[in-house]
Short mmCIF file of C-alpha atoms in Angstrom, two decimals:
data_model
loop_
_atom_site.label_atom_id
_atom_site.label_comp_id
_atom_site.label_asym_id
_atom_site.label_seq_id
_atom_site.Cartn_x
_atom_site.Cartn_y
_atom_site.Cartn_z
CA UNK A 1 50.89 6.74 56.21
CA UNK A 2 48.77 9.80 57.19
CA UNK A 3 45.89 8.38 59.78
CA UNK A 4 42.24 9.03 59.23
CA UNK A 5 42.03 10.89 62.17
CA UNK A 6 44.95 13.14 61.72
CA UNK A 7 43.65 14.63 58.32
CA UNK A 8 41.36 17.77 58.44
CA UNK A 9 37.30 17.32 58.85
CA UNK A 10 37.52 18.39 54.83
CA UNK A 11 40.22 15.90 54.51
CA UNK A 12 38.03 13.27 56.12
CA UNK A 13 35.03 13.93 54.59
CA UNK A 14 36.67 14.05 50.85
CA UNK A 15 38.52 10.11 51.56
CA UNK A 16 34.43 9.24 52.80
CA UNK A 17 33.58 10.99 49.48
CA UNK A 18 35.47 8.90 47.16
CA UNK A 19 34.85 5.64 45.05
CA UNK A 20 37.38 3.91 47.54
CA UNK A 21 34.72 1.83 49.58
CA UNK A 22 36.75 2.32 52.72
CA UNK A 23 36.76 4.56 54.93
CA UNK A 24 32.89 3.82 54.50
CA UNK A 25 30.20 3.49 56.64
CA UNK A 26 32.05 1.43 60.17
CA UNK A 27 34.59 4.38 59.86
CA UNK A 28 31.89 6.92 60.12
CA UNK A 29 29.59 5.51 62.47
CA UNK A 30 32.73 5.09 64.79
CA UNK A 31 33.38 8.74 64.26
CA UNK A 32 30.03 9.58 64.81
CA UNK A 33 30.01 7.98 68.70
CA UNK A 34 33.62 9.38 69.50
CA UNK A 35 31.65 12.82 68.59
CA UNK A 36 28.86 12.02 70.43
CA UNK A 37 31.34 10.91 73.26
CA UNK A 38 33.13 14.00 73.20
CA UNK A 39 30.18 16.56 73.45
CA UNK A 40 28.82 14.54 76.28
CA UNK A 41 32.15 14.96 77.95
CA UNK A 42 32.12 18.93 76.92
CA UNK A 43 29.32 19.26 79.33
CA UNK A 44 31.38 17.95 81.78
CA UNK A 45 34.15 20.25 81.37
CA UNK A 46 31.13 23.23 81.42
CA UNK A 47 29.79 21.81 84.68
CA UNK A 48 32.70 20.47 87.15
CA UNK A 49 33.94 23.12 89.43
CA UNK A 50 31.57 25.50 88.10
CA UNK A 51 28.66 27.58 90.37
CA UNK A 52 26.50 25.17 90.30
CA UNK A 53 28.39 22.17 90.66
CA UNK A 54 28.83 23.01 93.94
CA UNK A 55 25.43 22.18 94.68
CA UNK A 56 25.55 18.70 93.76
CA UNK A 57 25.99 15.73 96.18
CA UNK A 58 29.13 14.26 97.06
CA UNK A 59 28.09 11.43 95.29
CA UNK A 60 27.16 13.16 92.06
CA UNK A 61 30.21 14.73 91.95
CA UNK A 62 32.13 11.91 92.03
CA UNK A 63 30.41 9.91 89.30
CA UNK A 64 30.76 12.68 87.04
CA UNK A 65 33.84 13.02 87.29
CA UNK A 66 34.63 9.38 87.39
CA UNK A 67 32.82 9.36 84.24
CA UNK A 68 35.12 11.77 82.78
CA UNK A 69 37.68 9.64 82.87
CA UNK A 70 35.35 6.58 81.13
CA UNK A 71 34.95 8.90 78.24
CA UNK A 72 38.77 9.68 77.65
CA UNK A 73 39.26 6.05 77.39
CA UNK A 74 36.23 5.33 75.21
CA UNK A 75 37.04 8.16 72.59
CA UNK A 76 40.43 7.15 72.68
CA UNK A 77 39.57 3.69 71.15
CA UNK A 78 36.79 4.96 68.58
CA UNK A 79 38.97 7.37 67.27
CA UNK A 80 41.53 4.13 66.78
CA UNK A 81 38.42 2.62 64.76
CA UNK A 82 37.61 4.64 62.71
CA UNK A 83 41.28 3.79 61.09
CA UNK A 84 41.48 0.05 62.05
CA UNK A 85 37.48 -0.58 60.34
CA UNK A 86 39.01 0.36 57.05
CA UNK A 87 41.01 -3.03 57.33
CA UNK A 88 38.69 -4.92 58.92
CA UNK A 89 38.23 -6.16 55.96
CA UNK A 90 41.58 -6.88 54.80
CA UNK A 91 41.72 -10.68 55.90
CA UNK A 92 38.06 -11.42 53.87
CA UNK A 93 40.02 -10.01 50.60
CA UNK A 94 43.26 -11.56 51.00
CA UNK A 95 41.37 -14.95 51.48
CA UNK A 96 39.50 -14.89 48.24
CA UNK A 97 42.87 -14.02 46.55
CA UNK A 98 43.99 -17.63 47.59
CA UNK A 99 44.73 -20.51 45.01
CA UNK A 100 41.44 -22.57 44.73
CA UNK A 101 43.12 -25.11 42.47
CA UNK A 102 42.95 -28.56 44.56
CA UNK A 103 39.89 -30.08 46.50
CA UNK A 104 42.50 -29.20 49.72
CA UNK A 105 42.88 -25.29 48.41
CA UNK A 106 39.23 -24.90 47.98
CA UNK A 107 38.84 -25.69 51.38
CA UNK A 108 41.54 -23.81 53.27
CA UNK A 109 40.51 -20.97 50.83
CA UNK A 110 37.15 -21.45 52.36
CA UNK A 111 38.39 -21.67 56.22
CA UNK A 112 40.26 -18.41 55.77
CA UNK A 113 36.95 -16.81 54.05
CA UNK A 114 35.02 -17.77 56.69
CA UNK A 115 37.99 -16.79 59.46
CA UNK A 116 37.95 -13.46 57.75
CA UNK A 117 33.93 -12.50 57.85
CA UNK A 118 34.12 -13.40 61.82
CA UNK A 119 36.67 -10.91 62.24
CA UNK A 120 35.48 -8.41 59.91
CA UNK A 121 32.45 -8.02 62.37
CA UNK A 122 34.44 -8.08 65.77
CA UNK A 123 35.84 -4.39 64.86
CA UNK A 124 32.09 -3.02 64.59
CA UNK A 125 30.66 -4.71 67.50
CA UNK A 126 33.48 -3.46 69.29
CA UNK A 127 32.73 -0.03 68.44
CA UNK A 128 29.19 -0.09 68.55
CA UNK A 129 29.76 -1.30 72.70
CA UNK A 130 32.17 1.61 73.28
CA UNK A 131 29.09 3.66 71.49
CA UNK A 132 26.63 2.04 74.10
CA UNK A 133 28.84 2.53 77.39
CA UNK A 134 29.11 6.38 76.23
CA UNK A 135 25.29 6.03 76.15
CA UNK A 136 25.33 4.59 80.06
CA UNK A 137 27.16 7.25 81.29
CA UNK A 138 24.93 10.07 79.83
CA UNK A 139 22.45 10.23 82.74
CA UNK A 140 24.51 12.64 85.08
CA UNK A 141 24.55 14.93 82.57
CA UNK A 142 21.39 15.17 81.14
CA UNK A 143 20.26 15.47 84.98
CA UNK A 144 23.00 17.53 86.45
CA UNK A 145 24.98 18.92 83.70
CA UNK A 146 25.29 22.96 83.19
CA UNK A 147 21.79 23.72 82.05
CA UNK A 148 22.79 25.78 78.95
CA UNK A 149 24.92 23.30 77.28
CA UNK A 150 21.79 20.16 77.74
CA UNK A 151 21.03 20.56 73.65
CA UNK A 152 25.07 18.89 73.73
CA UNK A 153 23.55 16.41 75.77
CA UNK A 154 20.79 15.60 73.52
CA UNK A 155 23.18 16.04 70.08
CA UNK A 156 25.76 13.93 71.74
CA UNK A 157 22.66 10.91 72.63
CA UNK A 158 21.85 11.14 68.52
CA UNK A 159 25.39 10.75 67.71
CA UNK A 160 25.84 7.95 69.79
CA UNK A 161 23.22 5.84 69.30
CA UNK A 162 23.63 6.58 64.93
CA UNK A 163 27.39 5.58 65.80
CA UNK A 164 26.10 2.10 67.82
CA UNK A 165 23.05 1.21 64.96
CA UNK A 166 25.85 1.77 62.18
CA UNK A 167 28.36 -0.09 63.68
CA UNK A 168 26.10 -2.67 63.85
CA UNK A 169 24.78 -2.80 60.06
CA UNK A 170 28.56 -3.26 59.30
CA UNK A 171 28.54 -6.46 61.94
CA UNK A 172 25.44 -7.83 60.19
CA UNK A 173 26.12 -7.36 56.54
CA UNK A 174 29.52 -9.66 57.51
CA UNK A 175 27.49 -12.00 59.45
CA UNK A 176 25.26 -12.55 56.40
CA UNK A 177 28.48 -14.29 55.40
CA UNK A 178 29.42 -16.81 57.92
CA UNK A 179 28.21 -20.41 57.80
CA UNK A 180 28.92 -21.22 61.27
CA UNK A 181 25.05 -21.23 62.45
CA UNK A 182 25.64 -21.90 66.13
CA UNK A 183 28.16 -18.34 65.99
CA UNK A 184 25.87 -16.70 63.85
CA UNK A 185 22.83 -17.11 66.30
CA UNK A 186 25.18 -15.87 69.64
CA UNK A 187 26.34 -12.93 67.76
CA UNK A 188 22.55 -11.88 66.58
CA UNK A 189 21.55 -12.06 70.05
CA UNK A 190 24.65 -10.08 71.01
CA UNK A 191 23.23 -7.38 68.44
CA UNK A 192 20.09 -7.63 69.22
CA UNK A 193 20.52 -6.58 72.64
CA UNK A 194 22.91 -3.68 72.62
CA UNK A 195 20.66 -1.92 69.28
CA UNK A 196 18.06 -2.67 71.90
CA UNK A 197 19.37 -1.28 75.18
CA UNK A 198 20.97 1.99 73.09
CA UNK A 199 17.40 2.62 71.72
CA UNK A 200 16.09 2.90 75.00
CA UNK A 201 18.87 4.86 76.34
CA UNK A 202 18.29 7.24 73.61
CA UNK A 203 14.49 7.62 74.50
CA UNK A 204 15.20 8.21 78.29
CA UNK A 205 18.14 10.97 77.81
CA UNK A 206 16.39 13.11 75.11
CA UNK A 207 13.03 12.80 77.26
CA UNK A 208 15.44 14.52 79.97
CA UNK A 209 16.50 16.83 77.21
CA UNK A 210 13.55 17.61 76.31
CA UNK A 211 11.35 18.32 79.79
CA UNK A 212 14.52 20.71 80.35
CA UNK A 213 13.41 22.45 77.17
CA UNK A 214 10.23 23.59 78.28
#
């Protein structure tokens, strides 16, 4: 079976197109950050052992490169989401399939629901904290990067952070689902504070991106 990510962009965009509801919007939003990943490490590429890398510090030199390396691994995985959210949902389906027949069906039916939401919204969470650790590492190269590609920067901090608040829609609309309230509240919190902390990462890169500008 042909993977999401091996098809064409036309390819991709006509399986988003269709009235299959997968790949939908986890598949895209994880595609969105690996983009977003990917142009932020493109200004790497256009800045290490370049002129003016040369006039960085030691230090700065290292954690760019260093973060490099963090990207590779990060795009790596989103690109494996944006096939594995399509079944996410797989487990939530087969449950409600189940025989519902006997007071003792009804209730493993309702264990395997329930079993199914919590790990339909693991896959999106996931993705929206490989989004967020792209995000962290953005700061070197909105400060040091090569100085005509710091619009990639900027496009790359919008992908991103669309990439982490979509991911994260897909966690919630499963946790709407689950009746375990003690769960429920951890993993709100647990949303709460990466939409939060990738909000204000977006604000402080494209302020960077933006004084550059002028």
């Amino acid at each position: 079976m042909t993977k999401l990510v091996d098809l064409t962009l036309i390819g991709y965009t006509d399986e988003v197109r269709g009235e299959k509801p997968a790949p939908g919007g986890g598949s895209v939003s994880a595609y969105a950050a690996a983009l977003g990943a990917s142009l932020t490490q493109m200004v790497g590429s256009l800045t290490i052992d370049k002129k003016a890398f040369e006039g960085l510090t030691d230090d700065e030199k290292s954690l760019m490169k260093e973060n490099q390396k963090k990207l590779d691994g990060i795009i790596d995985e989103l690109n494996d989401i944006v096939d594995t959210d399509a079944n996410s949902f797989d487990d939530v389906m087969a449950a409600f399939k189940l025989p519902k027949d006997t007071e003792e069906e009804k209730k493993k039916r309702s264990e395997a629901i329930q079993t199914g939401y919590k790990k339909a919204l693991e896959t999106p969470i996931h993705a929206a904290k490989l989004g967020l650790e792209a995000m962290r590492l953005q700061n070197i190269y909105a400060l040091k990067g090569n100085k005509n590609a710091i619009t990639d920067v900027g496009v790359g901090t919008l992908l991103l952070q669309s990439g982490v608040e979509g991911a994260l829609f897909n966690a919630l609309i499963n946790l709407n689902s689950v009746k375990d309230e003690a769960y429920v509240a951890q993993k709100r919190d647990e949303v709460d504070k990466i939409m939060k902390e990738a909000k204000d990462l977006r604000e402080k890169t494209l302020a960077i991106v933006y004084s550059k500008l002028q």
